[in-house]
């Protein structure tokens, strides 16, 4: 059973640019959640996708958007990057939205905005 | 008031002693509670989950939950230097999108 994989592992972007982060969910999992973890903080919920539809969103502006594909892999897109977007971006998958167990995160993408 | 609160630490514990980590939460409808361990530069790793009042033990780890007091704790017995990490408490309400709400984490250092 393969786990959650994220790419790229590290990324440096310039303020104002756009970035796409990718997540391959664990085999058989149809729900993907994205989190942002700034330095010294706990992860913050960005949004969740269930069967290709957005299923809940945290307190993030519209320039954070996402997609989920038929194979349940997912993308996180961030437009008009700001310095405060520098963070570790985490993806987690689960079998169903109502799964009661804890999420297993991927290894994350470290985004630095300069 | 923050939804999930933890002491940021650092918490220093001698090797072999018991490390006690605490977490309080504000949402009374919370149903699922998790402890994650995060090493510097790595992603969080799930180490314990607890869903009902009382204690749950797994090896050297014990999670304790008191829903009336809205309090969750993690005990690490026989602390090892490899336990040095940041420990994140996470809470889920089991409604809607099942999002996790995290505390800011407690940095634990085990002193050899």
PDB file of C-alpha atoms in Angstrom:
ATOM      1  CA  UNK A   1       0.000   0.000   0.000  1.00  0.00           C
ATOM      2  CA  UNK A   2       1.563   3.259  -1.127  1.00  0.00           C
ATOM      3  CA  UNK A   3       1.283   6.311   1.093  1.00  0.00           C
ATOM      4  CA  UNK A   4       0.586   9.940   0.266  1.00  0.00           C
ATOM      5  CA  UNK A   5       3.197  11.488  -1.997  1.00  0.00           C
ATOM      6  CA  UNK A   6       3.724  15.175  -2.651  1.00  0.00           C
ATOM      7  CA  UNK A   7       5.749  17.055  -5.221  1.00  0.00           C
ATOM      8  CA  UNK A   8       7.896  18.988  -5.407  1.00  0.00           C
ATOM      9  CA  UNK A   9       9.616  18.727  -2.031  1.00  0.00           C
ATOM     10  CA  UNK A  10      11.004  22.236  -2.132  1.00  0.00           C
ATOM     11  CA  UNK A  11      10.142  25.271  -4.201  1.00  0.00           C
ATOM     12  CA  UNK A  12      11.306  28.874  -4.345  1.00  0.00           C
ATOM     13  CA  UNK A  13       9.069  31.438  -5.992  1.00  0.00           C
ATOM     14  CA  UNK A  14       9.020  35.189  -6.374  1.00  0.00           C
ATOM     15  CA  UNK A  15       6.280  37.354  -4.922  1.00  0.00           C
ATOM     16  CA  UNK A  16       3.422  37.734  -7.416  1.00  0.00           C
ATOM     17  CA  UNK A  17       4.086  34.430  -9.163  1.00  0.00           C
ATOM     18  CA  UNK A  18       1.790  31.433  -9.269  1.00  0.00           C
ATOM     19  CA  UNK A  19       2.555  27.936  -7.960  1.00  0.00           C
ATOM     20  CA  UNK A  20       1.045  24.477  -8.306  1.00  0.00           C
ATOM     21  CA  UNK A  21       1.638  21.775  -5.716  1.00  0.00           C
ATOM     22  CA  UNK A  22       0.703  18.143  -6.297  1.00  0.00           C
ATOM     23  CA  UNK A  23      -0.504  15.301  -4.138  1.00  0.00           C
ATOM     24  CA  UNK A  24      -1.058  11.645  -4.939  1.00  0.00           C
ATOM     25  CA  UNK A  25      -3.463  10.119  -2.464  1.00  0.00           C
ATOM     26  CA  UNK A  26      -3.065   6.757  -0.816  1.00  0.00           C
ATOM     27  CA  UNK A  27      -4.443   3.907  -2.898  1.00  0.00           C
ATOM     28  CA  UNK A  28      -8.244   3.698  -2.645  1.00  0.00           C
ATOM     29  CA  UNK A  29      -8.650   7.018  -0.848  1.00  0.00           C
ATOM     30  CA  UNK A  30     -11.194   9.422  -2.388  1.00  0.00           C
ATOM     31  CA  UNK A  31     -10.777  12.389  -0.029  1.00  0.00           C
ATOM     32  CA  UNK A  32      -7.844  14.794  -0.008  1.00  0.00           C
ATOM     33  CA  UNK A  33      -7.230  17.606   2.463  1.00  0.00           C
ATOM     34  CA  UNK A  34      -4.659  20.374   2.223  1.00  0.00           C
ATOM     35  CA  UNK A  35      -3.038  22.173   5.132  1.00  0.00           C
ATOM     36  CA  UNK A  36      -0.610  25.076   5.435  1.00  0.00           C
ATOM     37  CA  UNK A  37       1.939  25.082   8.238  1.00  0.00           C
ATOM     38  CA  UNK A  38       3.803  28.326   8.804  1.00  0.00           C
ATOM     39  CA  UNK A  39       7.004  28.241  10.826  1.00  0.00           C
ATOM     40  CA  UNK A  40       6.316  27.726  14.521  1.00  0.00           C
ATOM     41  CA  UNK A  41       2.592  27.151  13.971  1.00  0.00           C
ATOM     42  CA  UNK A  42       0.305  24.164  13.732  1.00  0.00           C
ATOM     43  CA  UNK A  43      -1.104  23.150  10.358  1.00  0.00           C
ATOM     44  CA  UNK A  44      -4.075  25.214   9.180  1.00  0.00           C
ATOM     45  CA  UNK A  45      -6.865  23.681   7.102  1.00  0.00           C
ATOM     46  CA  UNK A  46      -7.011  25.104   3.565  1.00  0.00           C
ATOM     47  CA  UNK A  47      -9.670  22.923   1.915  1.00  0.00           C
ATOM     48  CA  UNK A  48     -10.805  19.397   1.285  1.00  0.00           C
ATOM     49  CA  UNK A  49     -11.809  17.617  -1.906  1.00  0.00           C
ATOM     50  CA  UNK A  50     -14.148  14.644  -2.004  1.00  0.00           C
ATOM     51  CA  UNK A  51     -14.797  12.834  -5.285  1.00  0.00           C
ATOM     52  CA  UNK A  52     -13.573  15.824  -7.303  1.00  0.00           C
ATOM     53  CA  UNK A  53     -15.722  18.412  -5.504  1.00  0.00           C
ATOM     54  CA  UNK A  54     -14.602  20.933  -2.878  1.00  0.00           C
ATOM     55  CA  UNK A  55     -16.012  19.820   0.467  1.00  0.00           C
ATOM     56  CA  UNK A  56     -15.183  22.572   2.888  1.00  0.00           C
ATOM     57  CA  UNK A  57     -12.720  25.422   3.018  1.00  0.00           C
ATOM     58  CA  UNK A  58     -10.755  27.128   5.745  1.00  0.00           C
ATOM     59  CA  UNK A  59     -10.059  30.823   6.156  1.00  0.00           C
ATOM     60  CA  UNK A  60      -7.939  31.244   3.039  1.00  0.00           C
ATOM     61  CA  UNK A  61      -8.465  33.774   0.217  1.00  0.00           C
ATOM     62  CA  UNK A  62      -9.742  32.746  -3.232  1.00  0.00           C
ATOM     63  CA  UNK A  63      -6.243  32.888  -4.695  1.00  0.00           C
ATOM     64  CA  UNK A  64      -5.826  29.497  -3.021  1.00  0.00           C
ATOM     65  CA  UNK A  65      -7.627  27.025  -5.244  1.00  0.00           C
ATOM     66  CA  UNK A  66      -7.559  23.325  -5.861  1.00  0.00           C
ATOM     67  CA  UNK A  67      -8.509  20.447  -8.054  1.00  0.00           C
ATOM     68  CA  UNK A  68      -9.081  16.771  -7.569  1.00  0.00           C
ATOM     69  CA  UNK A  69      -8.777  14.429 -10.530  1.00  0.00           C
ATOM     70  CA  UNK A  70     -10.712  11.224 -11.345  1.00  0.00           C
ATOM     71  CA  UNK A  71      -7.832   9.170  -9.918  1.00  0.00           C
ATOM     72  CA  UNK A  72      -8.246  11.234  -6.701  1.00  0.00           C
ATOM     73  CA  UNK A  73      -4.867  12.915  -6.960  1.00  0.00           C
ATOM     74  CA  UNK A  74      -5.018  16.622  -6.234  1.00  0.00           C
ATOM     75  CA  UNK A  75      -3.441  19.986  -6.931  1.00  0.00           C
ATOM     76  CA  UNK A  76      -3.180  23.102  -4.820  1.00  0.00           C
ATOM     77  CA  UNK A  77      -2.775  26.315  -6.788  1.00  0.00           C
ATOM     78  CA  UNK A  78      -1.768  29.623  -5.269  1.00  0.00           C
ATOM     79  CA  UNK A  79      -1.914  32.794  -7.370  1.00  0.00           C
ATOM     80  CA  UNK A  80      -0.291  36.161  -6.710  1.00  0.00           C
ATOM     81  CA  UNK A  81       2.104  34.733  -4.157  1.00  0.00           C
ATOM     82  CA  UNK A  82       2.818  36.774  -1.055  1.00  0.00           C
ATOM     83  CA  UNK A  83       5.752  36.523   1.323  1.00  0.00           C
ATOM     84  CA  UNK A  84       3.411  35.142   4.024  1.00  0.00           C
ATOM     85  CA  UNK A  85       2.607  32.181   1.784  1.00  0.00           C
ATOM     86  CA  UNK A  86       6.021  30.787   2.676  1.00  0.00           C
ATOM     87  CA  UNK A  87       5.191  27.613   4.562  1.00  0.00           C
ATOM     88  CA  UNK A  88       5.120  23.830   4.550  1.00  0.00           C
ATOM     89  CA  UNK A  89       2.123  22.612   2.557  1.00  0.00           C
ATOM     90  CA  UNK A  90       0.752  19.278   3.644  1.00  0.00           C
ATOM     91  CA  UNK A  91      -1.613  16.913   1.935  1.00  0.00           C
ATOM     92  CA  UNK A  92      -3.540  14.088   3.601  1.00  0.00           C
ATOM     93  CA  UNK A  93      -5.878  11.522   2.116  1.00  0.00           C
ATOM     94  CA  UNK A  94      -8.620   9.447   3.670  1.00  0.00           C
ATOM     95  CA  UNK A  95     -10.936   6.681   2.560  1.00  0.00           C
ATOM     96  CA  UNK A  96     -14.088   8.727   3.052  1.00  0.00           C
ATOM     97  CA  UNK A  97     -15.043  12.171   4.324  1.00  0.00           C
ATOM     98  CA  UNK A  98     -16.461  10.647   7.473  1.00  0.00           C
ATOM     99  CA  UNK A  99     -13.382   8.629   8.298  1.00  0.00           C
ATOM    100  CA  UNK A 100     -12.861   8.845  12.028  1.00  0.00           C
ATOM    101  CA  UNK A 101      -9.225   7.889  12.097  1.00  0.00           C
ATOM    102  CA  UNK A 102      -6.402  10.388  12.032  1.00  0.00           C
ATOM    103  CA  UNK A 103      -4.951  11.540   8.776  1.00  0.00           C
ATOM    104  CA  UNK A 104      -1.566  10.446   7.512  1.00  0.00           C
ATOM    105  CA  UNK A 105       0.219  13.343   5.891  1.00  0.00           C
ATOM    106  CA  UNK A 106       2.543  13.310   2.948  1.00  0.00           C
ATOM    107  CA  UNK A 107       6.087  14.551   3.377  1.00  0.00           C
ATOM    108  CA  UNK A 108       5.016  18.049   2.375  1.00  0.00           C
ATOM    109  CA  UNK A 109       6.175  20.766   0.008  1.00  0.00           C
ATOM    110  CA  UNK A 110       8.317  23.529   1.468  1.00  0.00           C
ATOM    111  CA  UNK A 111       7.431  26.751  -0.386  1.00  0.00           C
ATOM    112  CA  UNK A 112       9.617  29.819  -0.006  1.00  0.00           C
ATOM    113  CA  UNK A 113       8.418  33.108  -1.472  1.00  0.00           C
ATOM    114  CA  UNK A 114      11.092  35.773  -1.946  1.00  0.00           C
TER     115      UNK A 114
ATOM    116  CA  UNK B   1      -9.751  32.093  22.741  1.00  0.00           C
ATOM    117  CA  UNK B   2      -7.850  29.717  20.487  1.00  0.00           C
ATOM    118  CA  UNK B   3      -9.729  26.598  19.446  1.00  0.00           C
ATOM    119  CA  UNK B   4      -6.908  24.278  20.510  1.00  0.00           C
ATOM    120  CA  UNK B   5      -4.334  25.443  23.029  1.00  0.00           C
ATOM    121  CA  UNK B   6      -1.002  23.956  23.964  1.00  0.00           C
ATOM    122  CA  UNK B   7       1.953  25.288  25.912  1.00  0.00           C
ATOM    123  CA  UNK B   8       4.582  26.080  23.317  1.00  0.00           C
ATOM    124  CA  UNK B   9       7.396  25.016  25.607  1.00  0.00           C
ATOM    125  CA  UNK B  10      10.160  24.223  25.366  1.00  0.00           C
ATOM    126  CA  UNK B  11       9.611  21.379  27.785  1.00  0.00           C
ATOM    127  CA  UNK B  12      12.807  19.722  28.964  1.00  0.00           C
ATOM    128  CA  UNK B  13      12.661  16.248  30.496  1.00  0.00           C
ATOM    129  CA  UNK B  14      15.537  14.017  31.650  1.00  0.00           C
ATOM    130  CA  UNK B  15      16.058  10.794  29.765  1.00  0.00           C
ATOM    131  CA  UNK B  16      14.065   7.967  31.330  1.00  0.00           C
ATOM    132  CA  UNK B  17      11.521  10.272  32.982  1.00  0.00           C
ATOM    133  CA  UNK B  18       7.864  10.787  32.072  1.00  0.00           C
ATOM    134  CA  UNK B  19       7.037  13.631  29.687  1.00  0.00           C
ATOM    135  CA  UNK B  20       3.561  15.109  30.099  1.00  0.00           C
ATOM    136  CA  UNK B  21       2.023  17.161  27.306  1.00  0.00           C
ATOM    137  CA  UNK B  22      -1.299  18.954  27.661  1.00  0.00           C
ATOM    138  CA  UNK B  23      -3.940  20.321  25.329  1.00  0.00           C
ATOM    139  CA  UNK B  24      -7.282  22.048  25.832  1.00  0.00           C
ATOM    140  CA  UNK B  25      -9.960  22.642  23.220  1.00  0.00           C
ATOM    141  CA  UNK B  26     -12.927  24.962  23.024  1.00  0.00           C
ATOM    142  CA  UNK B  27     -15.452  23.179  20.763  1.00  0.00           C
ATOM    143  CA  UNK B  28     -17.629  20.919  22.915  1.00  0.00           C
ATOM    144  CA  UNK B  29     -18.847  18.918  19.897  1.00  0.00           C
ATOM    145  CA  UNK B  30     -15.324  17.685  19.202  1.00  0.00           C
ATOM    146  CA  UNK B  31     -15.311  13.904  18.936  1.00  0.00           C
ATOM    147  CA  UNK B  32     -11.875  12.767  17.786  1.00  0.00           C
ATOM    148  CA  UNK B  33      -8.529  13.693  19.229  1.00  0.00           C
ATOM    149  CA  UNK B  34      -5.051  13.081  17.899  1.00  0.00           C
ATOM    150  CA  UNK B  35      -1.442  13.556  18.817  1.00  0.00           C
ATOM    151  CA  UNK B  36       1.122  14.098  16.114  1.00  0.00           C
ATOM    152  CA  UNK B  37       4.902  14.156  16.469  1.00  0.00           C
ATOM    153  CA  UNK B  38       6.874  16.430  14.189  1.00  0.00           C
ATOM    154  CA  UNK B  39      10.622  16.389  13.851  1.00  0.00           C
ATOM    155  CA  UNK B  40      12.288  19.546  12.634  1.00  0.00           C
ATOM    156  CA  UNK B  41      11.856  19.942   8.879  1.00  0.00           C
ATOM    157  CA  UNK B  42       9.571  16.926   8.585  1.00  0.00           C
ATOM    158  CA  UNK B  43       5.820  16.469   8.252  1.00  0.00           C
ATOM    159  CA  UNK B  44       3.637  15.545  11.263  1.00  0.00           C
ATOM    160  CA  UNK B  45       3.410  11.841  12.108  1.00  0.00           C
ATOM    161  CA  UNK B  46       0.306  10.448  13.792  1.00  0.00           C
ATOM    162  CA  UNK B  47       1.240   8.692  17.047  1.00  0.00           C
ATOM    163  CA  UNK B  48      -1.994   8.444  19.036  1.00  0.00           C
ATOM    164  CA  UNK B  49      -5.727   8.805  18.568  1.00  0.00           C
ATOM    165  CA  UNK B  50      -8.411   8.778  21.249  1.00  0.00           C
ATOM    166  CA  UNK B  51     -12.172   9.017  20.946  1.00  0.00           C
ATOM    167  CA  UNK B  52     -13.690   8.295  24.366  1.00  0.00           C
ATOM    168  CA  UNK B  53     -13.041   9.454  27.905  1.00  0.00           C
ATOM    169  CA  UNK B  54     -10.257   7.742  29.783  1.00  0.00           C
ATOM    170  CA  UNK B  55      -6.815   6.453  28.958  1.00  0.00           C
ATOM    171  CA  UNK B  56      -5.480   4.757  25.869  1.00  0.00           C
ATOM    172  CA  UNK B  57      -2.057   3.156  25.948  1.00  0.00           C
ATOM    173  CA  UNK B  58       0.232   2.245  23.060  1.00  0.00           C
ATOM    174  CA  UNK B  59       3.722   1.196  24.037  1.00  0.00           C
ATOM    175  CA  UNK B  60       5.403   4.044  25.891  1.00  0.00           C
ATOM    176  CA  UNK B  61       2.609   6.465  24.958  1.00  0.00           C
ATOM    177  CA  UNK B  62      -0.620   7.072  26.875  1.00  0.00           C
ATOM    178  CA  UNK B  63      -3.298   9.461  25.688  1.00  0.00           C
ATOM    179  CA  UNK B  64      -5.832  10.739  28.209  1.00  0.00           C
ATOM    180  CA  UNK B  65      -9.149  12.387  27.374  1.00  0.00           C
ATOM    181  CA  UNK B  66     -11.575  14.260  29.602  1.00  0.00           C
ATOM    182  CA  UNK B  67     -14.429  15.661  27.521  1.00  0.00           C
ATOM    183  CA  UNK B  68     -16.119  17.333  30.494  1.00  0.00           C
ATOM    184  CA  UNK B  69     -12.973  19.389  31.104  1.00  0.00           C
ATOM    185  CA  UNK B  70     -12.194  19.619  27.353  1.00  0.00           C
ATOM    186  CA  UNK B  71      -8.724  18.358  28.031  1.00  0.00           C
ATOM    187  CA  UNK B  72      -6.420  15.930  26.263  1.00  0.00           C
ATOM    188  CA  UNK B  73      -2.978  14.870  27.366  1.00  0.00           C
ATOM    189  CA  UNK B  74      -0.122  12.699  26.180  1.00  0.00           C
ATOM    190  CA  UNK B  75       2.251  10.904  28.508  1.00  0.00           C
ATOM    191  CA  UNK B  76       5.547   9.519  27.256  1.00  0.00           C
ATOM    192  CA  UNK B  77       7.129   7.031  29.630  1.00  0.00           C
ATOM    193  CA  UNK B  78      10.839   6.203  29.716  1.00  0.00           C
ATOM    194  CA  UNK B  79      11.590   9.244  27.553  1.00  0.00           C
ATOM    195  CA  UNK B  80      14.332   8.773  24.981  1.00  0.00           C
ATOM    196  CA  UNK B  81      16.416  11.386  23.147  1.00  0.00           C
ATOM    197  CA  UNK B  82      14.623  10.292  19.963  1.00  0.00           C
ATOM    198  CA  UNK B  83      11.385  11.609  21.506  1.00  0.00           C
ATOM    199  CA  UNK B  84      12.752  15.149  21.188  1.00  0.00           C
ATOM    200  CA  UNK B  85      10.332  16.794  18.744  1.00  0.00           C
ATOM    201  CA  UNK B  86       7.327  19.094  18.567  1.00  0.00           C
ATOM    202  CA  UNK B  87       4.069  17.442  19.595  1.00  0.00           C
ATOM    203  CA  UNK B  88       0.887  18.690  17.978  1.00  0.00           C
ATOM    204  CA  UNK B  89      -2.571  18.189  19.420  1.00  0.00           C
ATOM    205  CA  UNK B  90      -5.379  17.986  16.846  1.00  0.00           C
ATOM    206  CA  UNK B  91      -9.144  17.911  17.272  1.00  0.00           C
ATOM    207  CA  UNK B  92     -11.942  16.983  14.892  1.00  0.00           C
ATOM    208  CA  UNK B  93     -15.670  17.572  15.279  1.00  0.00           C
ATOM    209  CA  UNK B  94     -16.884  14.745  13.001  1.00  0.00           C
ATOM    210  CA  UNK B  95     -19.272  17.061  11.233  1.00  0.00           C
ATOM    211  CA  UNK B  96     -19.076  18.205   7.640  1.00  0.00           C
ATOM    212  CA  UNK B  97     -15.615  18.111   6.187  1.00  0.00           C
ATOM    213  CA  UNK B  98     -13.907  16.442   9.120  1.00  0.00           C
ATOM    214  CA  UNK B  99     -11.145  19.036   9.198  1.00  0.00           C
ATOM    215  CA  UNK B 100      -8.469  18.819  11.862  1.00  0.00           C
ATOM    216  CA  UNK B 101      -7.864  21.832  14.065  1.00  0.00           C
ATOM    217  CA  UNK B 102      -4.331  21.892  15.438  1.00  0.00           C
ATOM    218  CA  UNK B 103      -2.683  23.567  18.356  1.00  0.00           C
ATOM    219  CA  UNK B 104       0.615  25.355  17.857  1.00  0.00           C
ATOM    220  CA  UNK B 105       2.538  22.441  19.310  1.00  0.00           C
ATOM    221  CA  UNK B 106       4.779  21.844  22.312  1.00  0.00           C
ATOM    222  CA  UNK B 107       8.494  21.506  21.746  1.00  0.00           C
ATOM    223  CA  UNK B 108       9.875  18.656  23.836  1.00  0.00           C
ATOM    224  CA  UNK B 109      13.569  18.140  24.529  1.00  0.00           C
ATOM    225  CA  UNK B 110      14.813  14.977  26.235  1.00  0.00           C
ATOM    226  CA  UNK B 111      18.061  15.615  28.083  1.00  0.00           C
ATOM    227  CA  UNK B 112      20.500  12.663  28.074  1.00  0.00           C
TER     228      UNK B 112
END
